[in-house]
Tab-separated table of C-alpha atoms and ligand atoms in Angstrom:
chain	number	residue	atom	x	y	z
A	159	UNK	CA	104.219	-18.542	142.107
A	160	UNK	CA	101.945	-19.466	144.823
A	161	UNK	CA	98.027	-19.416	143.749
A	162	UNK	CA	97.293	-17.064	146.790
A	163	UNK	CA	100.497	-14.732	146.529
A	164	UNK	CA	99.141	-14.275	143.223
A	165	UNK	CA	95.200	-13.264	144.370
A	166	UNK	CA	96.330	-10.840	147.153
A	167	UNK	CA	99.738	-9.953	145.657
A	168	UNK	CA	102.114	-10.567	148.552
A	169	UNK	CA	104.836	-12.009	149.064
A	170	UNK	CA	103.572	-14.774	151.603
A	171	UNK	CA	100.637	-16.463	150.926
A	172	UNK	CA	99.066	-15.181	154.653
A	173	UNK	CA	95.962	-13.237	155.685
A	174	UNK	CA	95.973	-11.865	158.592
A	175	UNK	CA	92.688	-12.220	160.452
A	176	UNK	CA	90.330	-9.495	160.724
A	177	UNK	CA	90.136	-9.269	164.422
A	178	UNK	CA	87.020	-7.037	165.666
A	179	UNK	CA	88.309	-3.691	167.594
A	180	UNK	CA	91.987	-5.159	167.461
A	181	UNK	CA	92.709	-5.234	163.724
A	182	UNK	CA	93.492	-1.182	163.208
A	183	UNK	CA	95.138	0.408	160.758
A	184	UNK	CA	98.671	0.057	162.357
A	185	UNK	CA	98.261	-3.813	162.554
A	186	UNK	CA	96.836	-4.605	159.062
A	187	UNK	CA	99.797	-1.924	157.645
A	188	UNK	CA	102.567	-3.668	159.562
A	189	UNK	CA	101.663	-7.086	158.119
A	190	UNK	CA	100.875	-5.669	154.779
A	191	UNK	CA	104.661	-4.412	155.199
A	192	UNK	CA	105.789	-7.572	156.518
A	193	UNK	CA	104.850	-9.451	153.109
A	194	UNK	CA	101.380	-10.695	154.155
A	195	UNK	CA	97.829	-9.397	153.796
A	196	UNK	CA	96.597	-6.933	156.092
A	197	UNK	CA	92.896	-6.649	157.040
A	198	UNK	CA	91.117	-3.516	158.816
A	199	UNK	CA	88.556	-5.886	160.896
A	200	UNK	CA	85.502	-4.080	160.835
A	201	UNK	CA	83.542	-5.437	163.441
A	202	UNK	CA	81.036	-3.367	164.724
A	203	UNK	CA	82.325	-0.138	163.612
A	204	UNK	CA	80.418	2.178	161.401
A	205	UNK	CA	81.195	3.101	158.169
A	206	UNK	CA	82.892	6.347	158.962
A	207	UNK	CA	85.254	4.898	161.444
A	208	UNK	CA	86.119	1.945	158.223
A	209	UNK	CA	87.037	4.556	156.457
A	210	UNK	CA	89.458	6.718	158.645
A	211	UNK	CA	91.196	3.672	159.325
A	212	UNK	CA	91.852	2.717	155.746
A	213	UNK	CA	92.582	6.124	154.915
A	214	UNK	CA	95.274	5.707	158.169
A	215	UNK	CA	96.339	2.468	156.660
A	216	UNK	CA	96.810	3.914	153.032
A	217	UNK	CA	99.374	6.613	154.340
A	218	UNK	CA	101.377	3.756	156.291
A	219	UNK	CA	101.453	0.722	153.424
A	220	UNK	CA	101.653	1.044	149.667
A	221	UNK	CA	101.014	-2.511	149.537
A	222	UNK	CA	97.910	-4.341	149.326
A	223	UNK	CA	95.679	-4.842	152.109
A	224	UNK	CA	92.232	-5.706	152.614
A	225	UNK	CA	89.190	-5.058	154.883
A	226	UNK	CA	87.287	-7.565	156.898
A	227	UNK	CA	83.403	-7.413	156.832
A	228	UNK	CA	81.485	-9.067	159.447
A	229	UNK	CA	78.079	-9.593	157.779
A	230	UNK	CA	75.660	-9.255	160.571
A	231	UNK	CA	77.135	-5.671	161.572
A	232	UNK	CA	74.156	-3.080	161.383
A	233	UNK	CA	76.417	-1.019	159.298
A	234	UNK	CA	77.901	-4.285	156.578
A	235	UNK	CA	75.427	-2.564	153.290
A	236	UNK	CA	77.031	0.612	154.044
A	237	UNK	CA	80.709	-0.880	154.305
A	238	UNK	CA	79.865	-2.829	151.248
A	239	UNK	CA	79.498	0.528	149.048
A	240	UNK	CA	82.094	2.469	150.774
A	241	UNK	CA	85.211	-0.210	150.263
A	242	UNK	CA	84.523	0.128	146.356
A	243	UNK	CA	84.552	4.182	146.727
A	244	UNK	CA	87.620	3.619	148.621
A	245	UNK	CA	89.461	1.459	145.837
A	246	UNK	CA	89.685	-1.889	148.507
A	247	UNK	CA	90.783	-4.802	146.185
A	248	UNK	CA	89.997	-7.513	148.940
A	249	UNK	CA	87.371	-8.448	151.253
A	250	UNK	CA	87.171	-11.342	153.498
A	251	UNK	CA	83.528	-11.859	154.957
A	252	UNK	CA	83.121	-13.679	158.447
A	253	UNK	CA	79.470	-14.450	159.824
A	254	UNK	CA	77.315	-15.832	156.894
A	255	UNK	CA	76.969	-15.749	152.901
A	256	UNK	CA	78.078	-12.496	151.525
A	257	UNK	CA	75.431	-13.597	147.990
A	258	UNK	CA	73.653	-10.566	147.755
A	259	UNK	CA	76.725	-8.158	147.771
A	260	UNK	CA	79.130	-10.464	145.471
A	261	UNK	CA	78.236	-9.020	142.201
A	262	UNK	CA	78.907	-5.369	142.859
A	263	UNK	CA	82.184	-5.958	144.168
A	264	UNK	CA	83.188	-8.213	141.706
A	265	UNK	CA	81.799	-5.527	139.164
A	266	UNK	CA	84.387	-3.190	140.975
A	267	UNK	CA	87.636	-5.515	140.457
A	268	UNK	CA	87.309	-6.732	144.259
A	269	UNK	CA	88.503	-10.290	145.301
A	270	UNK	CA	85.915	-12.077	147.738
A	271	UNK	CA	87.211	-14.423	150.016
A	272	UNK	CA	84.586	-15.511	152.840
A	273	UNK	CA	85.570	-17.212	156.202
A	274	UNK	CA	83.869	-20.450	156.192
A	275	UNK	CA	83.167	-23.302	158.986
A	276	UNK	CA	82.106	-26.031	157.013
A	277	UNK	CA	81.423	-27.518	153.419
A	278	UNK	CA	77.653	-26.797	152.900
A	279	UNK	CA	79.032	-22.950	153.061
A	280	UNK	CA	82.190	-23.623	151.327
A	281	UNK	CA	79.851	-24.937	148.372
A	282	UNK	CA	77.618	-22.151	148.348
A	283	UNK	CA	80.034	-19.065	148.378
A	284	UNK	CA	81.916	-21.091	144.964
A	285	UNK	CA	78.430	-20.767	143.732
A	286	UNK	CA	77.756	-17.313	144.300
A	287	UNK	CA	81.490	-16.385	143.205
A	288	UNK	CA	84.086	-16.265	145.760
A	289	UNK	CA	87.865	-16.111	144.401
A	290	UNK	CA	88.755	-18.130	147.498
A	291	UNK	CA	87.318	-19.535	150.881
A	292	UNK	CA	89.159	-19.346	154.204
A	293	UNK	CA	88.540	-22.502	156.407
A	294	UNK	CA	88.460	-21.973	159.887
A	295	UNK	CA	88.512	-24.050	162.097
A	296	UNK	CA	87.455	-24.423	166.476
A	297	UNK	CA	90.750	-24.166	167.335
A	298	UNK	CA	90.820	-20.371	166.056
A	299	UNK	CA	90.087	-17.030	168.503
A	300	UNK	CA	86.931	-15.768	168.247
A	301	UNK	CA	83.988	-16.616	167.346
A	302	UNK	CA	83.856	-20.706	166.171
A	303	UNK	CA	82.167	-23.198	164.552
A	304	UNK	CA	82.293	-27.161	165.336
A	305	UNK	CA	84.825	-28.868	162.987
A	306	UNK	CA	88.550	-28.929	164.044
A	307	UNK	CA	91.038	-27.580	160.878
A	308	UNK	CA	92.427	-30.937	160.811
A	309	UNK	CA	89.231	-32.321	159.798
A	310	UNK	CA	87.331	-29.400	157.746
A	311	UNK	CA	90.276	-28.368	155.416
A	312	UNK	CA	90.872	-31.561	153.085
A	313	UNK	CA	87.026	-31.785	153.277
A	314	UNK	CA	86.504	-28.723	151.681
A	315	UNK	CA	89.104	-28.880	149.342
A	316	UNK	CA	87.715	-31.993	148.491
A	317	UNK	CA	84.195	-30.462	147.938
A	318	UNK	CA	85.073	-27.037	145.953
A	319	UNK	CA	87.488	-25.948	143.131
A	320	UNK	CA	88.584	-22.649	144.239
A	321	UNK	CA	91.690	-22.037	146.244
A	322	UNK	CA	91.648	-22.856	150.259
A	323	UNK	CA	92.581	-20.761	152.990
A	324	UNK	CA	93.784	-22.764	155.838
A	325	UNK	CA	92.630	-20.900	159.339
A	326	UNK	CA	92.754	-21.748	162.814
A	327	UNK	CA	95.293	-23.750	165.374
A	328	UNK	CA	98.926	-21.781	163.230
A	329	UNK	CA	101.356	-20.312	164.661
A	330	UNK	CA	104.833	-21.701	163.662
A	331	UNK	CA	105.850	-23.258	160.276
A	332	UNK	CA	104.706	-26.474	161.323
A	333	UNK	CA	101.311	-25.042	161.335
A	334	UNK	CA	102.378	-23.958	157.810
A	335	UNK	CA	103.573	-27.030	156.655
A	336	UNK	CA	100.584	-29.069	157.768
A	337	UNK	CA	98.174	-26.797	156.231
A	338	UNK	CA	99.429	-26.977	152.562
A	339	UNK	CA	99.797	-30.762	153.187
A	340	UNK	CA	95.983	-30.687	154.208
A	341	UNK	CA	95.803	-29.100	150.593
A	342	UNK	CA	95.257	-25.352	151.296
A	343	UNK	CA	97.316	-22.930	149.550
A	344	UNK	CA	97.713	-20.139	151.894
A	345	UNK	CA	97.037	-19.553	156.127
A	346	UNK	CA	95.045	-16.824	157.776
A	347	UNK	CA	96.645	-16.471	161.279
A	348	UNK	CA	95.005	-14.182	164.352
A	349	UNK	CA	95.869	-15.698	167.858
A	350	UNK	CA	99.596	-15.824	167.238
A	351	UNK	CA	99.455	-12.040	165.630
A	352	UNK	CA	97.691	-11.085	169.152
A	353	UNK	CA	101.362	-11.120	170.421
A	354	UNK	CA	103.073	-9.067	168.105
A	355	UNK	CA	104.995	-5.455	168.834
A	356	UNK	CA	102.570	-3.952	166.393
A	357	UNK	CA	99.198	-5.214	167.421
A	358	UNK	CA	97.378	-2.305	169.393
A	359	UNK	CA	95.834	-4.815	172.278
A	360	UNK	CA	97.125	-3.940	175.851
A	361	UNK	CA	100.308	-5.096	177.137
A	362	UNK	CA	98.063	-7.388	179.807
A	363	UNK	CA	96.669	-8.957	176.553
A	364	UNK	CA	99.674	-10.080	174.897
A	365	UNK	CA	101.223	-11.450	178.164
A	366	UNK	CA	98.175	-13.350	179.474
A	367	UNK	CA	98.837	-14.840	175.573
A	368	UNK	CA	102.338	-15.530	176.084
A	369	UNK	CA	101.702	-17.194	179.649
A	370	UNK	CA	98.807	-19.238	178.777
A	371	UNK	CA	99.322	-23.335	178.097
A	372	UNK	CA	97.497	-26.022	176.014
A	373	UNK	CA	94.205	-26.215	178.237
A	374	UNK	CA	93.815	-22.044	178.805
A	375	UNK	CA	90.840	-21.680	175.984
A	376	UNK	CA	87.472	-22.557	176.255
A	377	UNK	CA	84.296	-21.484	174.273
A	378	UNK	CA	80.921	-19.225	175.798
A	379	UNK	CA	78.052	-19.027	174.267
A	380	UNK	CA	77.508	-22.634	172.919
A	381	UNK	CA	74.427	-22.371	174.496
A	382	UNK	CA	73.145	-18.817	172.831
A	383	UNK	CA	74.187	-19.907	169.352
A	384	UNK	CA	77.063	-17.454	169.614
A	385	UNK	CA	80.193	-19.794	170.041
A	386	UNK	CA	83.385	-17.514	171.243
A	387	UNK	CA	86.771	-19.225	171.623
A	388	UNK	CA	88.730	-17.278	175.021
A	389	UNK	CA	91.303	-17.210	177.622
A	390	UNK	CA	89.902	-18.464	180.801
A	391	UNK	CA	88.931	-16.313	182.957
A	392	UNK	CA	86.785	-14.892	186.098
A	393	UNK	CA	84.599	-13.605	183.431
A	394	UNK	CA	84.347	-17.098	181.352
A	395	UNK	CA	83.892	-19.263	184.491
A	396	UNK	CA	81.173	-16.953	185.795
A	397	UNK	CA	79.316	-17.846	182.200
A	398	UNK	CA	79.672	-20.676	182.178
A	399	UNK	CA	78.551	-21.263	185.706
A	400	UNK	CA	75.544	-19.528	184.596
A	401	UNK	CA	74.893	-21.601	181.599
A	402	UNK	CA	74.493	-24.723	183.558
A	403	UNK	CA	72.463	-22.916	186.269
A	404	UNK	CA	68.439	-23.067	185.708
A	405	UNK	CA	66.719	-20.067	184.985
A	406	UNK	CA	69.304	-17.693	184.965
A	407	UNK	CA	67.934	-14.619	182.483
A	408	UNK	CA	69.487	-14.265	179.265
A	409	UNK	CA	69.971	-10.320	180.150
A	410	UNK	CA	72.112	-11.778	183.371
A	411	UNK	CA	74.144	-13.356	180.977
A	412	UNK	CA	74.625	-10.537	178.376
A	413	UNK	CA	75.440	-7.996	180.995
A	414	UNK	CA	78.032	-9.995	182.157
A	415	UNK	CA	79.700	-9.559	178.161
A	416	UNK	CA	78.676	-6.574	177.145
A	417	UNK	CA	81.548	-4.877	176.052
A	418	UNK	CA	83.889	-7.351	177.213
A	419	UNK	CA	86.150	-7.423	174.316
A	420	UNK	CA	86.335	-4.097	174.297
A	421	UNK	CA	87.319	-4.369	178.411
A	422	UNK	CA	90.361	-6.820	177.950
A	423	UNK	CA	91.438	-5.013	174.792
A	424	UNK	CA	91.553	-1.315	176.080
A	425	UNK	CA	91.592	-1.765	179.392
A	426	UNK	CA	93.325	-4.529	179.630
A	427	UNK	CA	90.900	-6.400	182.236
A	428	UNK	CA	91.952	-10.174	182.070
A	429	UNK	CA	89.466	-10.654	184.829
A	430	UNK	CA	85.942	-9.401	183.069
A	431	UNK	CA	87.342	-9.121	179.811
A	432	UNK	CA	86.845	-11.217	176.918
A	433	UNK	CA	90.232	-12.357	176.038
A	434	UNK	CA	89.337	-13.917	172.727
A	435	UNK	CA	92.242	-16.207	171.928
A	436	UNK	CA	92.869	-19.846	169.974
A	437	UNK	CA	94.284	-22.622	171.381
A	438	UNK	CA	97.184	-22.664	169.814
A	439	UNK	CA	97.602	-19.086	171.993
A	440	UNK	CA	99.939	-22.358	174.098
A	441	UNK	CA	102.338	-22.397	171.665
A	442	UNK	CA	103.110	-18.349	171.724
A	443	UNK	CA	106.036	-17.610	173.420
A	444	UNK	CA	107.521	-14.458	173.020
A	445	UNK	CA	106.258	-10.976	171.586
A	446	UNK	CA	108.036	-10.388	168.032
A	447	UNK	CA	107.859	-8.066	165.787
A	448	UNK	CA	104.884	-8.913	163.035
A	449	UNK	CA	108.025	-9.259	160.060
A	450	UNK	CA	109.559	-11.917	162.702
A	451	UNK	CA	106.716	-13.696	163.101
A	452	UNK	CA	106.036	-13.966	159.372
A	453	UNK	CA	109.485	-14.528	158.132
A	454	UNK	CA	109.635	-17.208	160.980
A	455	UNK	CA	106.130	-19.046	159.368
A	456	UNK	CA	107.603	-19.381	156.165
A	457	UNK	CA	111.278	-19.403	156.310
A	458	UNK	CA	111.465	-22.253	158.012
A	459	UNK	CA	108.338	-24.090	156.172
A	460	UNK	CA	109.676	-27.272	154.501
A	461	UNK	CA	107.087	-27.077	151.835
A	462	UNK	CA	106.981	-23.325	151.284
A	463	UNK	CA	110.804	-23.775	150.762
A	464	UNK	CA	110.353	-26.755	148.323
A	465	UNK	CA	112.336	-28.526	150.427
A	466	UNK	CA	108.905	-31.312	150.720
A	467	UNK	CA	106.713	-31.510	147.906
B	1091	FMN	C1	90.625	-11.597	169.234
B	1091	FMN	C2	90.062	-12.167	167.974
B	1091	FMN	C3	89.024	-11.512	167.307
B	1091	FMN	C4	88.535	-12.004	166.099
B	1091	FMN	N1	87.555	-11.313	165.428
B	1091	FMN	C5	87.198	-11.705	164.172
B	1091	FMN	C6	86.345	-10.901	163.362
B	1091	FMN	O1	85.899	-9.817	163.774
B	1091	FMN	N2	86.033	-11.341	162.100
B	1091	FMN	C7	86.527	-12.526	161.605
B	1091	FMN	O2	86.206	-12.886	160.459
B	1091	FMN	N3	87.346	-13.314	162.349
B	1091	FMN	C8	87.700	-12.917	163.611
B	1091	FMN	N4	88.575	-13.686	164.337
B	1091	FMN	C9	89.150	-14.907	163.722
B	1091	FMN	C10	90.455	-14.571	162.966
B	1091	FMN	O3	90.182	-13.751	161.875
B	1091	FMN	C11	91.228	-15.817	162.488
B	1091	FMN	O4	90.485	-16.526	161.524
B	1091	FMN	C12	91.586	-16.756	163.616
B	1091	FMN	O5	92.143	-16.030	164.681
B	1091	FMN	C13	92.558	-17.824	163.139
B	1091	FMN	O6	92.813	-18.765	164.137
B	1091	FMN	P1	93.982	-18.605	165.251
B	1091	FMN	O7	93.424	-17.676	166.267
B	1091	FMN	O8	94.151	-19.993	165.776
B	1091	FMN	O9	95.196	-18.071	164.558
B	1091	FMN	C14	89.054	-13.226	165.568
B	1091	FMN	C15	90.091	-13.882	166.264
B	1091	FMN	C16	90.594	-13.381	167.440
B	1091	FMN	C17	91.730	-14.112	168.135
């Protein structure tokens, strides 16, 4: 048995990514259905709104899922306390150390895996606990660090004893194959999940995904400290533009994305909207079903299968 099927008790070793105001309850049950780990993303939602929507997931999966906590939410210490009342086995943690709220879930029978973009952090969540890391790398949707996947996965499994998470830049079982041959012993996939029947983004979303090539990504925010990876855009060009400009005030900036995930996701603006998407959003070419897309992964992995050792 896989060392990852084993912590999250699926049947493929996959997460999949806890995407802020995309990863509902009817995306993290159809993966959990599909075999893989489904997350409830918890972004900047407040604790009451977590809890509907694992209370939504529970009635729609009997198989394990987890709940992604994004540490610098205003609402994380409440989350924290309210996934133990709520009998959550796993959290994944994205934005930071999750230290100071390790013991009390691990007190409560809760796995902790934390999303990690380097080794110095890798290091320090084995230290404080974590079952597992997931290693993401720039590639990925969202918000990014420096290191490509390539590069940062072998590091860290190099550098820490727990099991590794490969994350960022999968999409097919290629993507699969290469990350277990990197060393990791399970994926976390979000871009290529973007595109699936299930996922509740709007229809513009998923086709600006399946229409977009190799070069379509770029990041925002490099400058602000706040690194996003998205589909090019009217909106991204206009930041950008700004970012190079002199003197342009930081509130110009902001109002320009405030809200904008929320714009391309609902709405479905892929002119102002903040089309967060990885580059390997290229290699998407159809909208499946979430089972399809998983069964695809690792049915035809060569090392999954055994087929390469
Ligand atoms: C639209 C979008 C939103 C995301 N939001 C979050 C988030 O709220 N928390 C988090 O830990 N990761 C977030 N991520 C990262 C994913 O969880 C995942 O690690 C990443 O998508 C993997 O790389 P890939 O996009 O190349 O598959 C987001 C990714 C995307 C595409």
């Amino acid at each position: 048995m896989n060392i990852i099927t084993e912590l999250l008790g699926t049947k493929y070793p996959v997460i999949q990514g806890g995407m802020a105001n995309i990863a509902d309850h009817r995306l993290a049950s159809a993966v959990s259905n599909a075999g893989g780990l489904g997350l409830i993303g918890a972004g900047g939602w407040d604790v009451d709104k977590v809890r509907s929507e694992i209370k939504l997931c529970k009635e729609l999966t009997d198989k394990p899922f987890g709940v992604n906590i994004m540490l610098m939410s205003p609402h994380a210490e409440k989350i924290s306390d309210m996934v133990i009342e709520e009998g959550i086995k796993i959290i994944t943690t994205g934005a930071g150390n999750p230290g100071i709220y390790i013991d009390k879930w691990k007190n409560a029978g809760i796995k902790v895996i934390p999303v990690v973009p380097s080794v110095s952090l890798a290091k320090r969540v084995q230290r404080v606990g974590a079952d597992a890391v997931i290693v993401e790398g720039t590639e990925a949707g969202g918000h990014v660090g420096e290191l490509t996947t390539f590069t940062l996965v072998p590091q860290v499994v190099d550098a820490i004893s727990i099991p590794v998470i490969a994350a960022g830049g999968i999409a097919d079982s290629r993507g699969v194959d290469a990350s277990f041959m990197l060393g990791a012993s399970g994926i976390q996939i979000g871009t290529v999940l973007l595109a699936s029947i299930e996922c509740p983004v709007h229809e513009n979303y998923k086709n600006k995904i399946v229409k977009s090539k190799d070069t379509d990504t770029v990041v925002t925010g490099r400058s602000t400290g706040a690194p996003v990876r998205v589909l090019k855009n009217k909106m991204s060009r206009e930041y950008l533009r700004m970012t190079k400009e002199k003197n342009v005030p930081l509130e110009e900036m902001e109002k320009l994305t405030l809200g904008s995930l929320r714009k391309a996701v609902f709405d479905g603006d892929m002119d102002y909207g903040s089309v967060m998407a990885g580059q390997v959003a290229g290699l998407v070419k159809e909208i499946r079903s979430v089972k399809a897309i998983l069964d695809d992964l690792f049915l035809k992995s060569k090392v999954y299968s055994g087929e390469l050792k």
